[in-house]
């Protein structure tokens, strides 16, 4: 029973390049969340998606960041024209539902993005 | 905007001691989750509390949800070095900044 998978685990990009982070949710989960974490800080919500729909993107920066969760394939978090301030760990989580008590999320191992 | 405040931010104790960490908010949550995160890894779900006043036990860990569903606590009895990590409380997608616990042998 595979857990949430993220790749790559580590990604190095030069300023101005694009970063693509991938997330495959747990089998049977249709809800995906993306978070950003800086060292010794908690997780900051970025976006919540269901298949083919963005449900809540209130935590996404207005520019350069986008996310998708297509009908087939993994969810993608895309960062265009990266800057040094984008360096962080990006975590994906999935859940089967959002009913009462159903906010439990299962996290992947994260992608550590370093912008040089 | 719902916020969760965790305290203390850092806690360093000796093996065998007891400790409590807190998660507080001015908002009501339908449920709260507790996660533990180790360096270089993603958070791992420990427990969900749903009912006001609820107490859940997980071996040496005791979780309590406040009567008004605005706060929660995590108590660890006889802490061990393996308990070292970042403890995060969450209400859905809203996370606190965590308590970094270090248990020294």
PDB file of C-alpha atoms in Angstrom:
ATOM      1  CA  UNK A   1       0.000   0.000   0.000  1.00  0.00           C
ATOM      2  CA  UNK A   2       2.160   2.810  -1.317  1.00  0.00           C
ATOM      3  CA  UNK A   3       2.066   6.109   0.518  1.00  0.00           C
ATOM      4  CA  UNK A   4       2.178   9.587  -0.963  1.00  0.00           C
ATOM      5  CA  UNK A   5       5.037   9.846  -3.429  1.00  0.00           C
ATOM      6  CA  UNK A   6       6.881  13.004  -4.340  1.00  0.00           C
ATOM      7  CA  UNK A   7       9.636  13.554  -6.824  1.00  0.00           C
ATOM      8  CA  UNK A   8      12.222  14.704  -7.091  1.00  0.00           C
ATOM      9  CA  UNK A   9      13.342  14.610  -3.451  1.00  0.00           C
ATOM     10  CA  UNK A  10      15.911  17.304  -4.122  1.00  0.00           C
ATOM     11  CA  UNK A  11      15.848  19.909  -6.870  1.00  0.00           C
ATOM     12  CA  UNK A  12      18.410  22.577  -7.629  1.00  0.00           C
ATOM     13  CA  UNK A  13      17.516  25.417  -9.959  1.00  0.00           C
ATOM     14  CA  UNK A  14      19.253  28.612 -10.965  1.00  0.00           C
ATOM     15  CA  UNK A  15      17.419  31.914 -10.606  1.00  0.00           C
ATOM     16  CA  UNK A  16      15.014  32.395 -13.493  1.00  0.00           C
ATOM     17  CA  UNK A  17      14.517  28.702 -14.257  1.00  0.00           C
ATOM     18  CA  UNK A  18      11.309  26.722 -13.798  1.00  0.00           C
ATOM     19  CA  UNK A  19      10.730  24.135 -11.072  1.00  0.00           C
ATOM     20  CA  UNK A  20       8.219  21.302 -11.441  1.00  0.00           C
ATOM     21  CA  UNK A  21       7.335  19.283  -8.371  1.00  0.00           C
ATOM     22  CA  UNK A  22       5.281  16.108  -8.677  1.00  0.00           C
ATOM     23  CA  UNK A  23       2.993  14.372  -6.215  1.00  0.00           C
ATOM     24  CA  UNK A  24       1.169  11.063  -6.518  1.00  0.00           C
ATOM     25  CA  UNK A  25      -1.478  10.699  -3.790  1.00  0.00           C
ATOM     26  CA  UNK A  26      -2.225   7.533  -1.884  1.00  0.00           C
ATOM     27  CA  UNK A  27      -4.360   5.033  -3.749  1.00  0.00           C
ATOM     28  CA  UNK A  28      -8.005   5.922  -3.364  1.00  0.00           C
ATOM     29  CA  UNK A  29      -7.333   9.516  -2.311  1.00  0.00           C
ATOM     30  CA  UNK A  30      -8.813  12.227  -4.471  1.00  0.00           C
ATOM     31  CA  UNK A  31      -7.799  15.288  -2.454  1.00  0.00           C
ATOM     32  CA  UNK A  32      -4.329  16.812  -2.705  1.00  0.00           C
ATOM     33  CA  UNK A  33      -2.772  19.633  -0.706  1.00  0.00           C
ATOM     34  CA  UNK A  34       0.504  21.474  -1.197  1.00  0.00           C
ATOM     35  CA  UNK A  35       2.459  23.134   1.609  1.00  0.00           C
ATOM     36  CA  UNK A  36       5.716  25.060   1.910  1.00  0.00           C
ATOM     37  CA  UNK A  37       7.981  24.799   4.919  1.00  0.00           C
ATOM     38  CA  UNK A  38      10.957  26.945   5.837  1.00  0.00           C
ATOM     39  CA  UNK A  39      13.576  25.647   8.331  1.00  0.00           C
ATOM     40  CA  UNK A  40      12.241  25.331  11.899  1.00  0.00           C
ATOM     41  CA  UNK A  41       8.829  26.606  10.871  1.00  0.00           C
ATOM     42  CA  UNK A  42       5.428  25.008  10.475  1.00  0.00           C
ATOM     43  CA  UNK A  43       3.740  24.211   7.221  1.00  0.00           C
ATOM     44  CA  UNK A  44       2.150  27.022   5.233  1.00  0.00           C
ATOM     45  CA  UNK A  45      -0.857  25.999   3.172  1.00  0.00           C
ATOM     46  CA  UNK A  46      -0.606  26.783  -0.513  1.00  0.00           C
ATOM     47  CA  UNK A  47      -3.357  25.042  -2.465  1.00  0.00           C
ATOM     48  CA  UNK A  48      -6.021  22.343  -2.234  1.00  0.00           C
ATOM     49  CA  UNK A  49      -7.065  20.410  -5.325  1.00  0.00           C
ATOM     50  CA  UNK A  50      -9.370  17.644  -6.333  1.00  0.00           C
ATOM     51  CA  UNK A  51      -9.158  15.865  -9.670  1.00  0.00           C
ATOM     52  CA  UNK A  52      -9.211  18.536 -12.410  1.00  0.00           C
ATOM     53  CA  UNK A  53     -10.308  21.245  -9.962  1.00  0.00           C
ATOM     54  CA  UNK A  54      -8.597  23.836  -7.793  1.00  0.00           C
ATOM     55  CA  UNK A  55     -10.729  24.106  -4.677  1.00  0.00           C
ATOM     56  CA  UNK A  56      -8.748  26.594  -2.577  1.00  0.00           C
ATOM     57  CA  UNK A  57      -5.646  28.474  -3.708  1.00  0.00           C
ATOM     58  CA  UNK A  58      -5.721  31.144  -1.023  1.00  0.00           C
ATOM     59  CA  UNK A  59      -2.154  30.345   0.048  1.00  0.00           C
ATOM     60  CA  UNK A  60      -0.601  30.500  -3.398  1.00  0.00           C
ATOM     61  CA  UNK A  61       1.487  33.523  -4.359  1.00  0.00           C
ATOM     62  CA  UNK A  62      -0.353  35.468  -7.048  1.00  0.00           C
ATOM     63  CA  UNK A  63       2.475  35.272  -9.546  1.00  0.00           C
ATOM     64  CA  UNK A  64       4.809  32.541 -10.813  1.00  0.00           C
ATOM     65  CA  UNK A  65       3.102  29.698  -8.918  1.00  0.00           C
ATOM     66  CA  UNK A  66       0.518  27.318 -10.343  1.00  0.00           C
ATOM     67  CA  UNK A  67      -0.828  23.879  -9.523  1.00  0.00           C
ATOM     68  CA  UNK A  68      -2.819  21.221 -11.276  1.00  0.00           C
ATOM     69  CA  UNK A  69      -4.216  17.778 -10.594  1.00  0.00           C
ATOM     70  CA  UNK A  70      -5.203  16.260 -13.922  1.00  0.00           C
ATOM     71  CA  UNK A  71      -7.612  13.400 -14.446  1.00  0.00           C
ATOM     72  CA  UNK A  72      -4.674  11.130 -15.141  1.00  0.00           C
ATOM     73  CA  UNK A  73      -1.252  11.427 -13.597  1.00  0.00           C
ATOM     74  CA  UNK A  74       0.265  13.185 -10.614  1.00  0.00           C
ATOM     75  CA  UNK A  75      -0.432  16.605  -9.206  1.00  0.00           C
ATOM     76  CA  UNK A  76       2.101  19.208 -10.313  1.00  0.00           C
ATOM     77  CA  UNK A  77       3.258  22.317  -8.487  1.00  0.00           C
ATOM     78  CA  UNK A  78       4.979  24.625 -10.949  1.00  0.00           C
ATOM     79  CA  UNK A  79       7.139  27.579 -10.036  1.00  0.00           C
ATOM     80  CA  UNK A  80       8.217  29.803 -12.898  1.00  0.00           C
ATOM     81  CA  UNK A  81      11.242  32.106 -12.867  1.00  0.00           C
ATOM     82  CA  UNK A  82      12.405  30.905  -9.472  1.00  0.00           C
ATOM     83  CA  UNK A  83      14.058  33.297  -7.026  1.00  0.00           C
ATOM     84  CA  UNK A  84      16.206  32.531  -3.988  1.00  0.00           C
ATOM     85  CA  UNK A  85      13.246  33.136  -1.681  1.00  0.00           C
ATOM     86  CA  UNK A  86      11.528  30.105  -3.221  1.00  0.00           C
ATOM     87  CA  UNK A  87      14.112  27.823  -1.594  1.00  0.00           C
ATOM     88  CA  UNK A  88      12.174  25.656   0.841  1.00  0.00           C
ATOM     89  CA  UNK A  89      10.771  22.193   1.411  1.00  0.00           C
ATOM     90  CA  UNK A  90       7.524  21.603  -0.453  1.00  0.00           C
ATOM     91  CA  UNK A  91       5.229  18.933   0.897  1.00  0.00           C
ATOM     92  CA  UNK A  92       2.276  17.271  -0.702  1.00  0.00           C
ATOM     93  CA  UNK A  93      -0.459  15.564   1.290  1.00  0.00           C
ATOM     94  CA  UNK A  94      -3.523  13.593   0.306  1.00  0.00           C
ATOM     95  CA  UNK A  95      -6.761  12.636   1.986  1.00  0.00           C
ATOM     96  CA  UNK A  96      -9.704  10.462   1.033  1.00  0.00           C
ATOM     97  CA  UNK A  97     -12.406  12.932   2.068  1.00  0.00           C
ATOM     98  CA  UNK A  98     -13.061  16.114   4.008  1.00  0.00           C
ATOM     99  CA  UNK A  99     -15.963  15.018   6.145  1.00  0.00           C
ATOM    100  CA  UNK A 100     -16.168  15.414   9.925  1.00  0.00           C
ATOM    101  CA  UNK A 101     -12.922  14.100  11.331  1.00  0.00           C
ATOM    102  CA  UNK A 102     -11.871  13.576   7.752  1.00  0.00           C
ATOM    103  CA  UNK A 103      -9.291  16.316   7.642  1.00  0.00           C
ATOM    104  CA  UNK A 104      -6.528  13.815   8.248  1.00  0.00           C
ATOM    105  CA  UNK A 105      -3.800  14.194   5.724  1.00  0.00           C
ATOM    106  CA  UNK A 106      -1.049  11.831   4.711  1.00  0.00           C
ATOM    107  CA  UNK A 107       2.176  13.477   3.700  1.00  0.00           C
ATOM    108  CA  UNK A 108       4.842  12.665   1.192  1.00  0.00           C
ATOM    109  CA  UNK A 109       8.564  12.959   1.977  1.00  0.00           C
ATOM    110  CA  UNK A 110       8.797  16.401   0.415  1.00  0.00           C
ATOM    111  CA  UNK A 111      10.846  18.055  -2.306  1.00  0.00           C
ATOM    112  CA  UNK A 112      13.697  20.248  -1.159  1.00  0.00           C
ATOM    113  CA  UNK A 113      14.102  23.074  -3.642  1.00  0.00           C
ATOM    114  CA  UNK A 114      17.329  25.039  -3.656  1.00  0.00           C
ATOM    115  CA  UNK A 115      17.625  28.100  -5.866  1.00  0.00           C
ATOM    116  CA  UNK A 116      21.191  29.194  -6.585  1.00  0.00           C
TER     117      UNK A 116
ATOM    118  CA  UNK B   1      -8.500  33.594   9.375  1.00  0.00           C
ATOM    119  CA  UNK B   2      -8.016  30.696  11.751  1.00  0.00           C
ATOM    120  CA  UNK B   3      -4.682  30.611  13.579  1.00  0.00           C
ATOM    121  CA  UNK B   4      -3.122  27.968  15.781  1.00  0.00           C
ATOM    122  CA  UNK B   5      -0.487  28.925  18.331  1.00  0.00           C
ATOM    123  CA  UNK B   6       1.761  26.276  19.759  1.00  0.00           C
ATOM    124  CA  UNK B   7       3.839  26.495  22.914  1.00  0.00           C
ATOM    125  CA  UNK B   8       6.536  26.136  23.844  1.00  0.00           C
ATOM    126  CA  UNK B   9       8.379  26.640  20.579  1.00  0.00           C
ATOM    127  CA  UNK B  10      11.384  24.636  21.794  1.00  0.00           C
ATOM    128  CA  UNK B  11      11.637  22.078  24.581  1.00  0.00           C
ATOM    129  CA  UNK B  12      14.726  20.167  25.676  1.00  0.00           C
ATOM    130  CA  UNK B  13      14.375  17.560  28.414  1.00  0.00           C
ATOM    131  CA  UNK B  14      16.096  14.501  29.836  1.00  0.00           C
ATOM    132  CA  UNK B  15      14.965  10.980  29.103  1.00  0.00           C
ATOM    133  CA  UNK B  16      12.309   9.856  31.563  1.00  0.00           C
ATOM    134  CA  UNK B  17      10.772  13.284  32.154  1.00  0.00           C
ATOM    135  CA  UNK B  18       7.162  14.174  31.425  1.00  0.00           C
ATOM    136  CA  UNK B  19       6.114  17.080  29.224  1.00  0.00           C
ATOM    137  CA  UNK B  20       3.080  18.843  27.845  1.00  0.00           C
ATOM    138  CA  UNK B  21       2.816  20.926  24.693  1.00  0.00           C
ATOM    139  CA  UNK B  22      -0.093  23.157  23.871  1.00  0.00           C
ATOM    140  CA  UNK B  23      -2.063  24.205  20.824  1.00  0.00           C
ATOM    141  CA  UNK B  24      -4.379  27.207  21.209  1.00  0.00           C
ATOM    142  CA  UNK B  25      -6.720  29.192  19.040  1.00  0.00           C
ATOM    143  CA  UNK B  26      -9.448  31.782  19.344  1.00  0.00           C
ATOM    144  CA  UNK B  27     -11.398  29.875  16.684  1.00  0.00           C
ATOM    145  CA  UNK B  28     -13.505  26.751  17.008  1.00  0.00           C
ATOM    146  CA  UNK B  29     -12.331  23.737  15.038  1.00  0.00           C
ATOM    147  CA  UNK B  30     -14.438  20.751  14.029  1.00  0.00           C
ATOM    148  CA  UNK B  31     -11.380  18.585  14.625  1.00  0.00           C
ATOM    149  CA  UNK B  32      -7.690  18.942  15.392  1.00  0.00           C
ATOM    150  CA  UNK B  33      -4.863  16.727  14.242  1.00  0.00           C
ATOM    151  CA  UNK B  34      -1.435  16.140  15.774  1.00  0.00           C
ATOM    152  CA  UNK B  35       1.535  15.229  13.612  1.00  0.00           C
ATOM    153  CA  UNK B  36       5.189  14.437  14.319  1.00  0.00           C
ATOM    154  CA  UNK B  37       7.862  15.371  11.834  1.00  0.00           C
ATOM    155  CA  UNK B  38      11.457  14.176  11.853  1.00  0.00           C
ATOM    156  CA  UNK B  39      14.250  16.031  10.040  1.00  0.00           C
ATOM    157  CA  UNK B  40      14.180  15.512   6.294  1.00  0.00           C
ATOM    158  CA  UNK B  41      10.812  13.768   6.343  1.00  0.00           C
ATOM    159  CA  UNK B  42       7.166  14.651   5.955  1.00  0.00           C
ATOM    160  CA  UNK B  43       4.812  14.949   8.948  1.00  0.00           C
ATOM    161  CA  UNK B  44       3.254  11.708  10.183  1.00  0.00           C
ATOM    162  CA  UNK B  45      -0.280  11.773  11.540  1.00  0.00           C
ATOM    163  CA  UNK B  46      -0.500  10.762  15.197  1.00  0.00           C
ATOM    164  CA  UNK B  47      -4.135  11.359  16.111  1.00  0.00           C
ATOM    165  CA  UNK B  48      -7.321  13.264  15.346  1.00  0.00           C
ATOM    166  CA  UNK B  49      -9.539  14.612  18.110  1.00  0.00           C
ATOM    167  CA  UNK B  50     -13.096  15.459  17.186  1.00  0.00           C
ATOM    168  CA  UNK B  51     -15.328  15.785  20.263  1.00  0.00           C
ATOM    169  CA  UNK B  52     -14.936  18.575  22.838  1.00  0.00           C
ATOM    170  CA  UNK B  53     -13.347  17.175  25.998  1.00  0.00           C
ATOM    171  CA  UNK B  54     -12.110  14.086  24.174  1.00  0.00           C
ATOM    172  CA  UNK B  55      -9.018  12.317  25.463  1.00  0.00           C
ATOM    173  CA  UNK B  56      -7.077   9.871  23.316  1.00  0.00           C
ATOM    174  CA  UNK B  57      -4.089   7.803  24.349  1.00  0.00           C
ATOM    175  CA  UNK B  58      -1.400   6.443  22.094  1.00  0.00           C
ATOM    176  CA  UNK B  59       1.033   4.455  24.258  1.00  0.00           C
ATOM    177  CA  UNK B  60       2.859   7.145  26.295  1.00  0.00           C
ATOM    178  CA  UNK B  61       1.169  10.016  24.457  1.00  0.00           C
ATOM    179  CA  UNK B  62      -2.101  11.519  25.715  1.00  0.00           C
ATOM    180  CA  UNK B  63      -4.032  13.974  23.558  1.00  0.00           C
ATOM    181  CA  UNK B  64      -6.833  16.164  24.833  1.00  0.00           C
ATOM    182  CA  UNK B  65      -9.283  18.379  22.956  1.00  0.00           C
ATOM    183  CA  UNK B  66     -10.654  21.340  24.884  1.00  0.00           C
ATOM    184  CA  UNK B  67     -14.327  21.444  25.805  1.00  0.00           C
ATOM    185  CA  UNK B  68     -14.879  24.436  23.523  1.00  0.00           C
ATOM    186  CA  UNK B  69     -12.868  22.817  20.687  1.00  0.00           C
ATOM    187  CA  UNK B  70     -10.483  25.767  20.565  1.00  0.00           C
ATOM    188  CA  UNK B  71      -7.413  24.154  22.058  1.00  0.00           C
ATOM    189  CA  UNK B  72      -5.605  20.880  22.489  1.00  0.00           C
ATOM    190  CA  UNK B  73      -2.703  19.459  24.435  1.00  0.00           C
ATOM    191  CA  UNK B  74      -0.240  16.640  24.017  1.00  0.00           C
ATOM    192  CA  UNK B  75       1.256  15.055  27.116  1.00  0.00           C
ATOM    193  CA  UNK B  76       4.163  12.644  26.886  1.00  0.00           C
ATOM    194  CA  UNK B  77       4.974  10.423  29.851  1.00  0.00           C
ATOM    195  CA  UNK B  78       8.512   9.183  30.451  1.00  0.00           C
ATOM    196  CA  UNK B  79       9.919  10.727  27.283  1.00  0.00           C
ATOM    197  CA  UNK B  80      12.454   8.760  25.266  1.00  0.00           C
ATOM    198  CA  UNK B  81      15.062   9.921  22.733  1.00  0.00           C
ATOM    199  CA  UNK B  82      12.890   8.407  20.015  1.00  0.00           C
ATOM    200  CA  UNK B  83      10.235  11.019  20.826  1.00  0.00           C
ATOM    201  CA  UNK B  84      12.541  13.742  19.504  1.00  0.00           C
ATOM    202  CA  UNK B  85      10.965  15.669  16.650  1.00  0.00           C
ATOM    203  CA  UNK B  86       8.753  18.546  15.598  1.00  0.00           C
ATOM    204  CA  UNK B  87       5.198  18.220  16.907  1.00  0.00           C
ATOM    205  CA  UNK B  88       2.598  20.012  14.837  1.00  0.00           C
ATOM    206  CA  UNK B  89      -1.054  20.594  15.552  1.00  0.00           C
ATOM    207  CA  UNK B  90      -3.414  21.277  12.686  1.00  0.00           C
ATOM    208  CA  UNK B  91      -7.018  22.079  12.019  1.00  0.00           C
ATOM    209  CA  UNK B  92      -7.422  20.799   8.500  1.00  0.00           C
ATOM    210  CA  UNK B  93      -5.019  22.804   6.369  1.00  0.00           C
ATOM    211  CA  UNK B  94      -4.154  25.302   9.121  1.00  0.00           C
ATOM    212  CA  UNK B  95      -0.969  24.329  10.905  1.00  0.00           C
ATOM    213  CA  UNK B  96       0.704  25.724  13.978  1.00  0.00           C
ATOM    214  CA  UNK B  97       4.411  26.510  13.871  1.00  0.00           C
ATOM    215  CA  UNK B  98       5.164  23.452  15.969  1.00  0.00           C
ATOM    216  CA  UNK B  99       7.069  22.506  19.098  1.00  0.00           C
ATOM    217  CA  UNK B 100      10.586  21.201  18.571  1.00  0.00           C
ATOM    218  CA  UNK B 101      11.194  18.539  21.209  1.00  0.00           C
ATOM    219  CA  UNK B 102      14.634  17.193  22.047  1.00  0.00           C
ATOM    220  CA  UNK B 103      14.913  14.310  24.484  1.00  0.00           C
ATOM    221  CA  UNK B 104      18.460  13.754  25.730  1.00  0.00           C
ATOM    222  CA  UNK B 105      19.562  10.272  26.786  1.00  0.00           C
TER     223      UNK B 105
END
